[in-house]
Coordinates of C-alpha atoms in Angstrom, one line a residue:
M1 CA -49.7 -43.7 24.3
G2 CA -47.1 -43.6 27.0
Q3 CA -48.4 -40.3 28.4
A4 CA -51.9 -41.8 28.5
L5 CA -50.6 -44.7 30.6
G6 CA -48.6 -42.3 32.8
C7 CA -45.2 -43.0 31.4
I8 CA -42.7 -40.5 30.0
Q9 CA -39.2 -40.6 28.5
V10 CA -36.4 -38.2 29.4
D11 CA -33.7 -38.0 26.8
Q12 CA -29.9 -38.1 27.4
S13 CA -28.3 -34.9 28.6
N14 CA -31.7 -33.6 29.7
V15 CA -33.7 -33.7 33.0
A16 CA -37.4 -33.3 33.6
I17 CA -39.0 -31.4 36.4
K18 CA -41.8 -33.3 38.1
E19 CA -44.6 -31.5 39.9
T20 CA -47.4 -32.9 42.0
F21 CA -50.5 -30.7 42.1
G22 CA -48.3 -27.7 40.9
K23 CA -45.6 -28.1 43.5
F24 CA -42.0 -29.3 42.7
D25 CA -41.6 -32.9 43.5
E26 CA -38.3 -34.2 42.0
V27 CA -35.9 -34.0 39.1
L28 CA -36.3 -36.9 36.7
E29 CA -33.0 -38.3 35.2
P30 CA -32.8 -39.6 31.6
G31 CA -34.8 -42.8 31.1
C32 CA -38.4 -43.9 31.4
H33 CA -40.5 -42.7 34.3
C34 CA -44.1 -43.4 35.4
L35 CA -46.2 -40.4 36.4
P36 CA -49.7 -41.3 37.8
W37 CA -51.5 -38.3 36.4
C38 CA -54.5 -39.3 38.4
L39 CA -52.6 -38.5 41.5
G40 CA -51.7 -35.0 40.3
S41 CA -48.2 -35.9 38.9
Q42 CA -47.1 -34.0 35.8
V43 CA -44.0 -32.8 34.0
A44 CA -43.5 -29.1 34.4
G45 CA -40.8 -28.9 31.8
H46 CA -37.4 -30.2 30.6
L47 CA -34.0 -28.7 31.2
S48 CA -31.0 -29.3 28.9
L49 CA -27.6 -30.1 30.6
R50 CA -25.6 -29.5 27.4
V51 CA -23.1 -26.7 27.1
Q52 CA -24.7 -23.7 25.4
Q53 CA -23.0 -20.6 23.9
L54 CA -24.1 -17.0 23.9
D55 CA -22.4 -14.3 21.9
V56 CA -22.7 -10.8 23.3
R57 CA -21.8 -7.6 21.5
C58 CA -21.2 -4.8 23.8
E59 CA -20.4 -1.2 22.7
T60 CA -18.3 0.8 25.1
K61 CA -15.6 3.5 25.3
T62 CA -11.9 3.2 26.2
K63 CA -9.9 5.5 28.4
D64 CA -8.7 7.5 25.4
N65 CA -12.3 8.1 24.2
V66 CA -12.4 5.5 21.4
F67 CA -15.7 3.7 20.9
V68 CA -15.2 0.0 20.5
T69 CA -17.5 -3.0 20.1
V70 CA -16.4 -5.9 22.3
V71 CA -17.7 -9.4 21.3
A72 CA -17.7 -11.9 24.1
S73 CA -18.5 -15.6 23.8
I74 CA -20.0 -17.2 26.9
Q75 CA -20.2 -20.9 27.3
Y76 CA -22.5 -22.1 30.1
R77 CA -24.6 -25.0 31.2
A78 CA -27.1 -26.0 34.0
K79 CA -25.7 -27.9 36.9
P80 CA -27.5 -31.3 37.4
E81 CA -27.4 -31.0 41.1
S82 CA -29.0 -27.5 40.9
A83 CA -31.6 -28.3 38.2
Q84 CA -34.4 -27.0 40.4
D85 CA -32.8 -23.6 40.8
A86 CA -31.9 -23.4 37.1
F87 CA -35.5 -24.2 36.1
Y88 CA -37.5 -22.0 38.6
K89 CA -35.3 -19.0 39.5
L90 CA -34.6 -17.6 36.0
S91 CA -37.2 -17.0 33.3
N92 CA -34.7 -15.8 30.7
T93 CA -31.2 -17.1 31.3
R94 CA -29.6 -15.5 28.2
N95 CA -30.8 -12.0 29.0
Q96 CA -29.6 -12.4 32.5
I97 CA -26.1 -13.4 31.3
Q98 CA -26.0 -10.6 28.7
A99 CA -26.8 -8.0 31.4
Y100 CA -23.9 -9.2 33.6
V101 CA -21.5 -9.2 30.6
F102 CA -22.5 -5.6 29.7
D103 CA -22.0 -4.5 33.3
V104 CA -18.5 -6.1 33.6
I105 CA -17.2 -5.0 30.2
R106 CA -18.4 -1.4 30.6
A107 CA -16.8 -1.3 34.0
S108 CA -13.4 -2.7 32.8
V109 CA -12.7 -1.3 29.3
P110 CA -13.1 2.4 30.2
K111 CA -10.1 2.0 32.6
L112 CA -7.8 1.0 29.6
D113 CA -6.7 2.8 26.5
L114 CA -7.2 1.2 23.1
D115 CA -3.9 -0.5 22.8
S116 CA -4.1 -1.9 26.4
T117 CA -7.6 -3.2 25.6
F118 CA -6.2 -5.3 22.8
E119 CA -3.2 -6.4 25.0
Q120 CA -5.3 -7.3 28.0
K121 CA -8.4 -8.9 26.4
N122 CA -7.6 -12.2 28.2
D123 CA -7.7 -10.4 31.5
I124 CA -11.0 -8.8 30.6
A125 CA -12.4 -12.3 29.7
K126 CA -11.2 -13.7 33.0
T127 CA -12.9 -10.8 34.9
V128 CA -16.2 -11.4 33.0
E129 CA -16.0 -15.2 33.8
N130 CA -15.3 -14.6 37.5
E131 CA -18.2 -12.2 37.9
L132 CA -20.6 -14.4 35.9
E133 CA -19.6 -17.5 37.9
K134 CA -20.4 -15.7 41.2
A135 CA -23.7 -14.4 39.9
M136 CA -25.0 -17.4 38.0
S137 CA -24.0 -20.1 40.6
H138 CA -27.0 -18.9 42.7
Y139 CA -29.3 -19.7 39.8
G140 CA -28.0 -23.2 39.2
Y141 CA -25.7 -22.4 36.2
E142 CA -21.9 -22.8 35.8
I143 CA -19.8 -20.8 33.4
V144 CA -17.6 -23.2 31.4
Q145 CA -15.5 -20.6 29.6
T146 CA -15.6 -16.9 28.6
L147 CA -13.7 -15.6 25.5
I148 CA -13.3 -12.1 24.1
V149 CA -13.3 -13.1 20.4
D150 CA -13.1 -9.6 18.9
I151 CA -12.6 -6.0 19.6
E152 CA -13.8 -3.7 16.9
P153 CA -12.9 0.0 17.0
D154 CA -15.0 2.5 15.1
V155 CA -14.4 2.3 11.4
H156 CA -12.9 5.8 11.3
V157 CA -10.5 5.0 14.1
K158 CA -9.5 1.7 12.3
R159 CA -8.8 3.6 9.1
A160 CA -6.7 6.2 11.0
M161 CA -4.8 3.4 12.7
N162 CA -4.0 1.8 9.4
E163 CA -2.9 5.2 7.9
I164 CA -0.6 5.8 10.9
N165 CA 0.9 2.3 10.5
A166 CA 1.3 2.8 6.7
A167 CA 3.0 6.2 7.2
S168 CA 5.4 4.8 9.8
R169 CA 6.4 1.9 7.4
M170 CA 6.8 4.4 4.5
R171 CA 9.0 6.6 6.7
E172 CA 11.2 3.6 7.6
A173 CA 11.3 2.5 3.9
A174 CA 12.4 6.1 2.9
S175 CA 15.1 6.1 5.5
E176 CA 16.4 2.8 4.4
K177 CA 16.3 3.8 0.8
A178 CA 18.2 7.1 1.5
E179 CA 20.8 5.1 3.5
A180 CA 21.3 2.7 0.6
E181 CA 21.7 5.6 -1.9
K182 CA 24.2 7.2 0.5
I183 CA 26.2 4.0 0.6
L184 CA 26.1 3.7 -3.2
Q185 CA 27.3 7.3 -3.7
I186 CA 30.1 6.8 -1.2
K187 CA 31.2 3.5 -2.9
R188 CA 30.9 5.1 -6.3
A189 CA 33.0 8.1 -5.2
E190 CA 35.6 5.8 -3.6
G191 CA 35.7 3.8 -6.9
E192 CA 36.2 6.9 -9.0
A193 CA 38.9 8.1 -6.7
E194 CA 40.7 4.8 -6.8
S195 CA 40.3 4.7 -10.6
K196 CA 41.7 8.2 -11.1
Y197 CA 44.6 7.3 -8.7
L198 CA 45.4 4.2 -10.6
S199 CA 45.1 6.1 -14.0
G200 CA 47.4 8.8 -12.8
M201 CA 49.9 6.2 -11.6
G202 CA 49.7 4.5 -15.1
I203 CA 50.2 7.8 -16.9
A204 CA 53.1 8.7 -14.7
R205 CA 54.7 5.3 -15.3
Q206 CA 54.0 5.6 -19.1
R207 CA 55.7 9.0 -19.2
Q208 CA 58.6 7.8 -17.1
A209 CA 59.1 4.9 -19.6
I210 CA 59.0 7.3 -22.6
V211 CA 61.6 9.5 -21.0
D212 CA 63.8 6.5 -20.1
G213 CA 63.4 5.2 -23.7
L214 CA 64.3 8.5 -25.3
R215 CA 67.3 8.9 -23.0
N216 CA 68.6 5.5 -23.8
S217 CA 68.0 6.1 -27.6
V218 CA 69.9 9.4 -27.5
L219 CA 72.8 7.9 -25.6
A220 CA 73.0 4.9 -27.9
F221 CA 72.8 7.0 -31.1
S222 CA 75.4 9.5 -29.8
E223 CA 77.8 6.6 -29.1
S224 CA 77.2 4.9 -32.4
V225 CA 77.5 8.0 -34.6
P226 CA 80.4 10.2 -33.7
G227 CA 80.0 13.9 -34.1
T228 CA 76.3 14.0 -33.4
S229 CA 74.9 16.0 -30.5
S230 CA 71.9 15.3 -28.3
K231 CA 70.0 18.1 -30.2
D232 CA 70.5 16.3 -33.5
V233 CA 69.2 13.1 -32.1
M234 CA 66.1 14.7 -30.6
D235 CA 65.3 16.4 -33.9
M236 CA 65.5 13.1 -35.6
V237 CA 63.2 11.4 -33.0
L238 CA 60.7 14.2 -33.2
V239 CA 60.6 14.0 -37.0
T240 CA 60.1 10.2 -36.8
Q241 CA 57.2 10.6 -34.4
Y242 CA 55.7 13.3 -36.6
F243 CA 55.6 11.0 -39.6
D244 CA 54.3 8.1 -37.5
T245 CA 51.5 10.4 -36.3
L246 CA 50.6 11.3 -39.9
K247 CA 50.6 7.6 -40.8
E248 CA 48.2 6.7 -38.0
I249 CA 45.8 9.6 -38.9
G250 CA 45.7 8.4 -42.5
A251 CA 45.3 4.8 -41.6
S252 CA 42.3 5.4 -39.3
S253 CA 38.9 4.7 -41.0
K254 CA 37.0 7.2 -38.8
S255 CA 39.4 10.1 -39.5
N256 CA 38.0 13.4 -40.8
A257 CA 39.9 15.9 -42.9
V258 CA 42.8 17.2 -40.8
F259 CA 44.9 20.2 -42.1
I260 CA 48.4 20.1 -40.9
P261 CA 51.2 22.4 -42.2
H262 CA 53.7 20.1 -44.0
G263 CA 57.1 20.6 -45.4
P264 CA 60.7 20.8 -44.2
G265 CA 60.1 24.2 -42.6
A266 CA 57.0 23.0 -40.9
V267 CA 58.8 20.0 -39.4
R268 CA 61.5 22.4 -38.2
D269 CA 58.9 24.7 -36.6
I270 CA 57.2 21.8 -34.9
A271 CA 60.5 20.5 -33.5
S272 CA 61.3 24.0 -32.3
Q273 CA 57.9 24.4 -30.6
I274 CA 58.3 21.1 -28.8
R275 CA 61.8 21.9 -27.7
D276 CA 60.8 25.4 -26.5
G277 CA 57.9 23.8 -24.6
L278 CA 60.2 21.3 -22.9
L279 CA 62.7 24.1 -22.0
Q280 CA 60.0 26.3 -20.6
G281 CA 58.7 23.5 -18.5
N282 CA 62.1 22.7 -17.1
A283 CA 62.7 26.4 -16.4
A284 CA 59.3 26.6 -14.6
A285 CA 60.1 23.5 -12.6
E286 CA 63.5 25.0 -11.5

């Protein structure tokens, strides 16, 4: 009904392009406008002033000959003061922006190797934004922001990179494990050495205590029983220890059958063997 009466409505964040007999007349702002169609006035079209987004996927090659797919997100909008240029100068804005993005990315990425491409993606985005701003400003558009949202290497390259990273971490883990085992072995050896040292000290002190005890016993017995010699005392001590040993063997619940020559002659032989061993040891020490 409004159009029949020559009235149109322009929505918010939009403008309308008014023509008179096919020639541009003016840009109509949001609101209600009267167009006397009988005088040749008409609306050629509408133009949105909202921010629009275009995602561009561009395949290119890095300096080290790795093919990557760069995904750029372009946010742009038509400038209200240049609505005439935005409406008339470009027939396909999205294709035009995509062509510029392809050109800039394929000129920038081949100068960088793969690692540098990831590190300098913000610089690439800034370069794309500057080039687009210079080019699209002539057509009535402004570039709000440009983002490099993803860099996707070839699937085989990605798998190889993951394997290299995994191998590096496994090598570090193996090195740390070997170092830990080395420390454990060193500490274990130090512990064993310390244990043997302390055991040797204990045995030495035990033998020293036995010798001191025997010496004191021999001296005390010789003084208490006149006419006895040190040899008699040692024979008696050896016989006593011999019978104590037999008693301990018989009292043990886990003992097996043990055959020991027994009798007065056997005790004399054992005493003789012990005495001869002690004398030989003293002679060797001298």
